Short mmCIF file of C-alpha atoms and ligand atoms in Angstrom, two decimals:
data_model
loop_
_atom_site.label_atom_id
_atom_site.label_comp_id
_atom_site.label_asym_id
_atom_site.label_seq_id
_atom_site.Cartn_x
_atom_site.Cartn_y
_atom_site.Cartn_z
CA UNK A 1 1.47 -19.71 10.76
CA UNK A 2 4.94 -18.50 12.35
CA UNK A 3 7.03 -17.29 9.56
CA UNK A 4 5.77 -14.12 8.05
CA UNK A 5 7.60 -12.89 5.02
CA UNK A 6 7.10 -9.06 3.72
CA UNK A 7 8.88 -7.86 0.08
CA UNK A 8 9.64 -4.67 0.39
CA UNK A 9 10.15 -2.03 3.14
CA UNK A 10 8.77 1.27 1.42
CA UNK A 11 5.48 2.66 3.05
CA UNK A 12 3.33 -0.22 3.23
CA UNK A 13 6.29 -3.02 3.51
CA UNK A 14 7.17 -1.40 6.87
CA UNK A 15 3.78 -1.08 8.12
CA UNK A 16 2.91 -4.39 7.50
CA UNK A 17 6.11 -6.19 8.97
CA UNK A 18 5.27 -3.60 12.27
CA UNK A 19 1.71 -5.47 12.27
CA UNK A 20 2.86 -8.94 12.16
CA UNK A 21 5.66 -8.38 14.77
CA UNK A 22 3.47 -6.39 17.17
CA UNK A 23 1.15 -9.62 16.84
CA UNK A 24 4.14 -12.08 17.71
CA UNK A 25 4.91 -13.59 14.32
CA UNK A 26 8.26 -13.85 13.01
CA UNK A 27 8.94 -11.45 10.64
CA UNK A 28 11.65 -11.41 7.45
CA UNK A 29 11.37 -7.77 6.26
CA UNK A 30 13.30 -8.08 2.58
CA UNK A 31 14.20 -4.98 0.27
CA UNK A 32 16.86 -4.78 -2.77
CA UNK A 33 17.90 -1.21 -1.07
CA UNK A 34 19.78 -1.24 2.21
CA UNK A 35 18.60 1.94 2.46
CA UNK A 36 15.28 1.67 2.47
CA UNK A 37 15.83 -1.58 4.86
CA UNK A 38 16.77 1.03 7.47
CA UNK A 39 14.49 3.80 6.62
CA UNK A 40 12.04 1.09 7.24
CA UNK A 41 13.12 -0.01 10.64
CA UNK A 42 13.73 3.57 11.93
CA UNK A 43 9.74 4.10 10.54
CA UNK A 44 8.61 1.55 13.05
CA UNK A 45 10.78 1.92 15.71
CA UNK A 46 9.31 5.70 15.39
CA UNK A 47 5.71 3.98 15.17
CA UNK A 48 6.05 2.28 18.17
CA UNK A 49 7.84 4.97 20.68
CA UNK A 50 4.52 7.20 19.58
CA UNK A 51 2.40 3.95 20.58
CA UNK A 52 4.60 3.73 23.41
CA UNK A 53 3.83 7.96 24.73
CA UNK A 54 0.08 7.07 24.07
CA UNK A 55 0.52 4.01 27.17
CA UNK A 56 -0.93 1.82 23.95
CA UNK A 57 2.11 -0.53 24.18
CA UNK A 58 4.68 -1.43 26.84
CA UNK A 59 8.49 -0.53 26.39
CA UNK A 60 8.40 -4.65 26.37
CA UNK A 61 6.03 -4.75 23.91
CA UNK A 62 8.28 -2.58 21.78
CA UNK A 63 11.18 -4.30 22.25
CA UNK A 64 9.78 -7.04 21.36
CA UNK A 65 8.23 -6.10 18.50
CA UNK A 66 11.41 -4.79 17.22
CA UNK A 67 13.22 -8.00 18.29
CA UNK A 68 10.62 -10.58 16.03
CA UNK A 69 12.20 -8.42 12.61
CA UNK A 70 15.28 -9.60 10.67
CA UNK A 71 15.93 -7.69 7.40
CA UNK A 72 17.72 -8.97 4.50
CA UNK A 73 18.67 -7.99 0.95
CA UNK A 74 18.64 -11.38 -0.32
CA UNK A 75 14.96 -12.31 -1.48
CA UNK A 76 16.37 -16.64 -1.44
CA UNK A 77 17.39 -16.15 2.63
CA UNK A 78 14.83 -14.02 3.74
CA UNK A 79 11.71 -16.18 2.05
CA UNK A 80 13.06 -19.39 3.52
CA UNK A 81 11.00 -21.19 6.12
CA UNK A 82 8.05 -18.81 5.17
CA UNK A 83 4.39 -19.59 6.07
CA UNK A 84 3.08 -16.70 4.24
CA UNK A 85 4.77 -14.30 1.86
CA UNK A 86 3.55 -10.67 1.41
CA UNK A 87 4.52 -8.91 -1.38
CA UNK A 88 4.67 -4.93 -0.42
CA UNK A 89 7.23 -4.03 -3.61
CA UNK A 90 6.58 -1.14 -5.92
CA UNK A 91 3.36 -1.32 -8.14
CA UNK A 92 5.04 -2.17 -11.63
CA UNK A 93 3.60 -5.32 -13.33
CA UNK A 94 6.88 -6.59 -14.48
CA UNK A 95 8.66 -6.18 -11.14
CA UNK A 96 5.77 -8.20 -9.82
CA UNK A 97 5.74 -10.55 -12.31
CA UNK A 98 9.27 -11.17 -11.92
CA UNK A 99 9.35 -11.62 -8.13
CA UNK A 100 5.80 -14.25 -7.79
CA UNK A 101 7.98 -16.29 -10.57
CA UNK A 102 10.68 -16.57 -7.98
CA UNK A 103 8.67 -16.78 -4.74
CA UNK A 104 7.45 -19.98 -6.73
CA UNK A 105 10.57 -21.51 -7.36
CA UNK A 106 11.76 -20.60 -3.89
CA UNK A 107 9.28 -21.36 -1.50
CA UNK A 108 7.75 -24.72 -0.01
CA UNK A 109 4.53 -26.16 -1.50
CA UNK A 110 2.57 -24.91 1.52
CA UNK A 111 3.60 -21.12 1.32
CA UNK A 112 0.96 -18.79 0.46
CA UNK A 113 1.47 -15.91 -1.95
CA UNK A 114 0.06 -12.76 -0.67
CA UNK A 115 0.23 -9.74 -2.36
CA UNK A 116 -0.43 -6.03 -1.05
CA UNK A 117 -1.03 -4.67 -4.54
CA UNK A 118 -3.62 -1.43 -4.75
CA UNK A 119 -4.50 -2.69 -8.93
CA UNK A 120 -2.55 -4.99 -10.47
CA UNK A 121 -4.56 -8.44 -11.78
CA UNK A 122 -4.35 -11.03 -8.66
CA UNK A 123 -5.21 -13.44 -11.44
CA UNK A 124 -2.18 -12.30 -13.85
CA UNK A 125 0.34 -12.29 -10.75
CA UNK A 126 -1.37 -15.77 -9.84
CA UNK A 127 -0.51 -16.92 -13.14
CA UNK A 128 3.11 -16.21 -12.95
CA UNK A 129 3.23 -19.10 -10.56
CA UNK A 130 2.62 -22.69 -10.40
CA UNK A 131 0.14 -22.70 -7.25
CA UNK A 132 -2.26 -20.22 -8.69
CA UNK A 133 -4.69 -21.52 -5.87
CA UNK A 134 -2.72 -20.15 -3.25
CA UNK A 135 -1.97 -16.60 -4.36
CA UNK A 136 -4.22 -14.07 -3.28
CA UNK A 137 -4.19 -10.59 -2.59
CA UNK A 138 -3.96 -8.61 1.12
CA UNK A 139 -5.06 -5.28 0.55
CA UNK A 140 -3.39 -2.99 3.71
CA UNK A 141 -4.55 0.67 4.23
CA UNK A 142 -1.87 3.35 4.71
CA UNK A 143 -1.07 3.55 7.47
CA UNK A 144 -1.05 0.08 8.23
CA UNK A 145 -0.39 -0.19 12.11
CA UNK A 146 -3.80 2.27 12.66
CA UNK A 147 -6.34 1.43 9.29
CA UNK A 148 -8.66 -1.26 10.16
CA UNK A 149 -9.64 -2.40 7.06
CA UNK A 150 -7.54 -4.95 4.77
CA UNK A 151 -9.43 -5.80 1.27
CA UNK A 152 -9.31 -9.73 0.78
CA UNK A 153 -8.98 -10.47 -3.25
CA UNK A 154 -10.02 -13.70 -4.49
CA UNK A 155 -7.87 -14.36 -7.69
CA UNK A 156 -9.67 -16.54 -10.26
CA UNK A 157 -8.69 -19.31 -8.74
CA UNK A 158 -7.82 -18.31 -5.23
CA UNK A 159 -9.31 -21.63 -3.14
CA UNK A 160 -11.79 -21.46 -0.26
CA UNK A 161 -9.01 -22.84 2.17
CA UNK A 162 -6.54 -19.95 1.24
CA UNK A 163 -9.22 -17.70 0.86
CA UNK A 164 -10.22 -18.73 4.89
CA UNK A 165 -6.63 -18.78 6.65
CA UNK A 166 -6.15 -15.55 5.06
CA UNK A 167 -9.54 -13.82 6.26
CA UNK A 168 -8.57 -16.01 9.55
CA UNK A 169 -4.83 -14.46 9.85
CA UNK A 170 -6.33 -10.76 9.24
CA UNK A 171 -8.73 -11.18 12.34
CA UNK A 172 -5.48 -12.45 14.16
CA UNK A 173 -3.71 -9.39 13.14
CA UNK A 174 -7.20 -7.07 14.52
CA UNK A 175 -7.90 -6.21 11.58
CA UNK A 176 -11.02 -6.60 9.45
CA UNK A 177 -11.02 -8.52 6.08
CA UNK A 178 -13.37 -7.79 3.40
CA UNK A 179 -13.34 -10.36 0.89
CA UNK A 180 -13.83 -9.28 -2.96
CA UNK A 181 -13.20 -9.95 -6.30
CA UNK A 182 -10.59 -9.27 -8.66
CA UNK A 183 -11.53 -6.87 -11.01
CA UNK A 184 -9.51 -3.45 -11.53
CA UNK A 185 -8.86 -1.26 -8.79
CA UNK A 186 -11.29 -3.89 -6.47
CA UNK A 187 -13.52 -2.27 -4.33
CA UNK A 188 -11.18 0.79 -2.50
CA UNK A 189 -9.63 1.99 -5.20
CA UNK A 190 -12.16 1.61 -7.60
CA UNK A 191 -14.19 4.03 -5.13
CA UNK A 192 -11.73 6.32 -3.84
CA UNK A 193 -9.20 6.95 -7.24
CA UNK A 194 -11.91 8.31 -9.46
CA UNK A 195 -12.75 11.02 -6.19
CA UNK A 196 -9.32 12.03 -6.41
CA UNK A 197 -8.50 11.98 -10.15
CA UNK A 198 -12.21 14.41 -9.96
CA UNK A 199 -10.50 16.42 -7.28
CA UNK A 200 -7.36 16.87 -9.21
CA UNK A 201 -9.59 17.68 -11.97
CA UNK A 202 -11.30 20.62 -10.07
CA UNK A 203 -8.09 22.15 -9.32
CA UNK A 204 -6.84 21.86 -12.72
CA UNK A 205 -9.78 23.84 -14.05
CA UNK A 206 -9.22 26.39 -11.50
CA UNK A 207 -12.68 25.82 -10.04
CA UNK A 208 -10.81 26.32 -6.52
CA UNK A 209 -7.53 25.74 -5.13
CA UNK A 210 -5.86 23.17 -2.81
CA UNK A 211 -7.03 24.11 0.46
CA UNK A 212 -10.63 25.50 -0.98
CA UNK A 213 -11.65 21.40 -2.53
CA UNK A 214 -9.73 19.73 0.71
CA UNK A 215 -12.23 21.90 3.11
CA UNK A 216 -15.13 21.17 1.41
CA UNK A 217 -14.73 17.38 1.66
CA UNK A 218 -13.20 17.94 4.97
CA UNK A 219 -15.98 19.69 6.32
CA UNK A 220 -19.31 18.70 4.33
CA UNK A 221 -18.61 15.03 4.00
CA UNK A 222 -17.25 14.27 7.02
CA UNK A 223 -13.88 12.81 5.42
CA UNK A 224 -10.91 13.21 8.28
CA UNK A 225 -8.78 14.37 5.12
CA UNK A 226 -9.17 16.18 1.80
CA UNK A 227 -8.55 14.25 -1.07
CA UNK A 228 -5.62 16.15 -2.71
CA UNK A 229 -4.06 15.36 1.11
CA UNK A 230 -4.78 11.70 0.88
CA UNK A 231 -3.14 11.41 -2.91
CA UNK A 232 -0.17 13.31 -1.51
CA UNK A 233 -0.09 10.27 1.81
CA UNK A 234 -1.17 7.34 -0.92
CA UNK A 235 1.92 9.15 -3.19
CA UNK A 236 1.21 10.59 -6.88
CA UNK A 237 2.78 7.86 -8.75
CA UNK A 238 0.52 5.14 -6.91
CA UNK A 239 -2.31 6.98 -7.34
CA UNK A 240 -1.33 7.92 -11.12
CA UNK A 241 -0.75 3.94 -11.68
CA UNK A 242 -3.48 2.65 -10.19
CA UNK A 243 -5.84 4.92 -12.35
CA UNK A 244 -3.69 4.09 -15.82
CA UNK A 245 -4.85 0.24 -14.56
CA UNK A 246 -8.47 0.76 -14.35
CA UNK A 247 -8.43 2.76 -17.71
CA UNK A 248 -6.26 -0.13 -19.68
CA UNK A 249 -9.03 -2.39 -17.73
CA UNK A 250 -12.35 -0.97 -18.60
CA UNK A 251 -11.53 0.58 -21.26
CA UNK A 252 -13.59 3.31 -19.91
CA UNK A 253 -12.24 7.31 -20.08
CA UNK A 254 -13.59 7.73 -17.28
CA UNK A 255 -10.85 6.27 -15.25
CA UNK A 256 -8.33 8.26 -18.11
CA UNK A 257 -5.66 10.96 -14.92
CA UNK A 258 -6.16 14.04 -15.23
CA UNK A 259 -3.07 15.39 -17.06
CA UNK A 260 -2.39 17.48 -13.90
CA UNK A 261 -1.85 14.43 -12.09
CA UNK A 262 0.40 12.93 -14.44
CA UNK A 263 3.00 16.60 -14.87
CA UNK A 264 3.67 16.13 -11.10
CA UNK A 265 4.83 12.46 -11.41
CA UNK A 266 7.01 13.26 -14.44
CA UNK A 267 8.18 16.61 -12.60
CA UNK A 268 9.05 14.06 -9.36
CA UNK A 269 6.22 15.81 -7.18
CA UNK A 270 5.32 12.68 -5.42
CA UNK A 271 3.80 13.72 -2.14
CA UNK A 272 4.88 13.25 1.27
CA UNK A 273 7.52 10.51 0.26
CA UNK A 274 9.11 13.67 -2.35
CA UNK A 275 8.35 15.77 0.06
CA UNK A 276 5.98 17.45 -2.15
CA UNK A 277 2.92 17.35 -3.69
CA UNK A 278 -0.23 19.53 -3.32
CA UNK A 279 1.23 19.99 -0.10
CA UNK A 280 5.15 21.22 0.70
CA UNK A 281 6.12 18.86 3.72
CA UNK A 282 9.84 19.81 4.06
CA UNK A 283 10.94 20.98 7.58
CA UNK A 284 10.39 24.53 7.02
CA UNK A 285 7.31 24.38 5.29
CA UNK A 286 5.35 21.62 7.11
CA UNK A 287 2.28 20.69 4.93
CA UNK A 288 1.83 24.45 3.22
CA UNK A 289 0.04 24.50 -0.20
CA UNK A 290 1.69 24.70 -3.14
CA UNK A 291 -0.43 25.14 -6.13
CA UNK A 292 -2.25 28.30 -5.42
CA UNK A 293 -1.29 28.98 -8.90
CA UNK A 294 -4.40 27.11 -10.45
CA UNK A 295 -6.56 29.32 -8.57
CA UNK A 296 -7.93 31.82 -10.99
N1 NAD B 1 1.14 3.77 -0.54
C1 NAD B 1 -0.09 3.36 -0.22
O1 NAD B 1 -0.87 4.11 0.40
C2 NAD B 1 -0.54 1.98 -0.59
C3 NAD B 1 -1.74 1.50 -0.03
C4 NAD B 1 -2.11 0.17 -0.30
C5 NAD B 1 -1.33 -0.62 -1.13
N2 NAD B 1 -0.18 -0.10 -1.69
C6 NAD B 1 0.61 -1.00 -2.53
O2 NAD B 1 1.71 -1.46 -1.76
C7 NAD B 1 2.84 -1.73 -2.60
C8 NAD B 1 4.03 -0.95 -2.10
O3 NAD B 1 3.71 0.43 -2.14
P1 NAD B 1 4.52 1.49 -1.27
O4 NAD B 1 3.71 2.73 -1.28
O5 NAD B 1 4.95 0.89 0.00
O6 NAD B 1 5.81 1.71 -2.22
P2 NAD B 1 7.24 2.32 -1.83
O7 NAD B 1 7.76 2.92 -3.07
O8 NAD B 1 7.14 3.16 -0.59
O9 NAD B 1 8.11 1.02 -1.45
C9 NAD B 1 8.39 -0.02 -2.36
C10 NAD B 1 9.65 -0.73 -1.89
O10 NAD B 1 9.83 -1.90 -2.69
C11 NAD B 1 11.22 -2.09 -2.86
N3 NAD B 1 11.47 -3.00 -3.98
C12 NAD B 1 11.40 -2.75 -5.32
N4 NAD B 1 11.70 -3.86 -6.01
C13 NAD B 1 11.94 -4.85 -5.11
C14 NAD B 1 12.31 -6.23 -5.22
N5 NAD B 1 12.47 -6.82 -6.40
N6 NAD B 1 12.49 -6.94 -4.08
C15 NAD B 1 12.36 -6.33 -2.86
N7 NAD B 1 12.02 -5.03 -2.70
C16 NAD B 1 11.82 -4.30 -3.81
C17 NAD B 1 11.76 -0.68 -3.06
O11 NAD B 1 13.16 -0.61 -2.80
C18 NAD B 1 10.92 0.11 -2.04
O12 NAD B 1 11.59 0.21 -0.80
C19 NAD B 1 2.40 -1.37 -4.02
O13 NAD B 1 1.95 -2.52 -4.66
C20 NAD B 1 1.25 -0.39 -3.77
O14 NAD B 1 0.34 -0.37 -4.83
C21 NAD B 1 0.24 1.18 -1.43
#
């Protein structure tokens, strides 16, 4: 594998394209928004002069890194030639839907389908294509260049070969792959969303504010972040989505946001990438709480 192509160049996109490059693979990095194409690029050449201060990487290492990424607008010249295809576009089914149907049409028989999604039905975005044996998800953690861990999902009928090269890439890459099923919100999310949506829940009954449930987890579980933090880093409206997929999935209220949770995405409170969220993380007020009010 050569020819690494990443959809989308939002918070994971960006990471992920950094990860390939920095491992020497040829890397299309393809968003609809220009924008967010060099919002993207700026994001890892920022990535890389902090790996650069730490003596982690060389200044040829960086330039080289930067030099293996071409960006393009145009999902038909950016996916040609493609080895592997990872799919790092916002989590909506439809959009996701929409853009396996044309990776199918547009790619060669050999491509592999990844996709990056933190919910959404390998199986259903498998079935949107013709090569349902070679689509498979590639679970990144935020942030990408740094988390270890990428969650290996075997669709329903993900093959044993795919299932390998991918597992095989991820090692390539430094990273450890986990392989697991596809069932709602796999094994991560399925763990960590129903800790937040609880911790969102504590604040919401005023059982203690922002900074009061972040310190306990902090300091008596050992977690390097709270979990109101982590929502505000993962972003409200992933978080918010992921949970509405494992309640449609189980069926089970248990999974149901907390209504707090879902306010903030409607009022545009989105976390870090808002620039707000439990936290205010504009200039002035770098990473201050904001909702003291549900303190009683
Ligand atoms: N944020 C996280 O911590 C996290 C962690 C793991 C997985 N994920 C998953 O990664 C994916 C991306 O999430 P994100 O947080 O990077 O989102 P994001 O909103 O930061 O970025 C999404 C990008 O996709 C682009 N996009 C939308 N439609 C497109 C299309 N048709 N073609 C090309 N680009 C398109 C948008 O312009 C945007 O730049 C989602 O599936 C999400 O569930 C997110």
């Amino acid at each position: 594998m050569k020819q690494i192509a990443v959809i989308g160049a939002g918070t994971m996109g960006n990471g992920i394209a950094h990860t390939f490059a920095q491992s020497g693979f040829q890397v299309s990095l393809i968003d609809v928004n220009e924008v967010a194409l060099e919002k993207g690029l700026a994001t890892i050449a920022k990535n890389l002069d902090r790996m650069l201060a730490k003596e982690h990487i060389t200044e040829a290492e960086k330039s080289q890194t930067l030099g293996n990424i071409t960006t393009y607008t145009s999902i038909e010249t950016g996916v040609m030639n493609a080895d592997l295809v990872v799919e790092a576009a916002t989590e909506r089914v439809d959009l996701k839907l929409n853009i396996f149907k044309q990776l199918d049409s547009l790619c060669e028989a050999k491509t592999i389908l990844a996709t990056n999604t933190s919910s959404i039905s390998i199986t259903q975005i498998a079935a949107a294509t013709s090569r349902p044996e070679q689509v498979i998800g590639m679970h990144f953690m935020n942030p990408v260049p740094i988390m270890k861990l990428v969650e290996i999902i075997r669709g329903y009928n993900t093959s044993d070969a795919v299932t390998k090269t991918i597992m095989e890439l991820s090692e390539t890459l430094g990273k450890v792959p986990v392989e697991v099923n596809d069932y709602p919100g796999f094994v991560a999310n399925r763990i960590l969303m129903p800790m937040i949506n609880e911790s969102i829940e504590t604040l919401y009954n005023g059982v203690a504010g922002v900074l009061e449930i972040d310190t306990v987890m902090k300091l008596g579980m050992a977690h390097p972040m709270g979990p109101l933090q982590l929502a505000d880093f993962i972003g409200l409206d992933v978080c918010l989505s992921i949970l509405n997929v494992m309640y449609d999935g189980f069926k089970n209220p248990k999974y149901a946001p907390c209504p707090l949770l879902v306010n903030m995405v409607q009022a545009g409170k989105l976390g870090v990438k808002s620039g707000e969220g439990f936290y205010d993380y504009s200039e002035h007020r770098k990473a201050e709480v904001v909702s003291k009010q549900f303190l009683k």
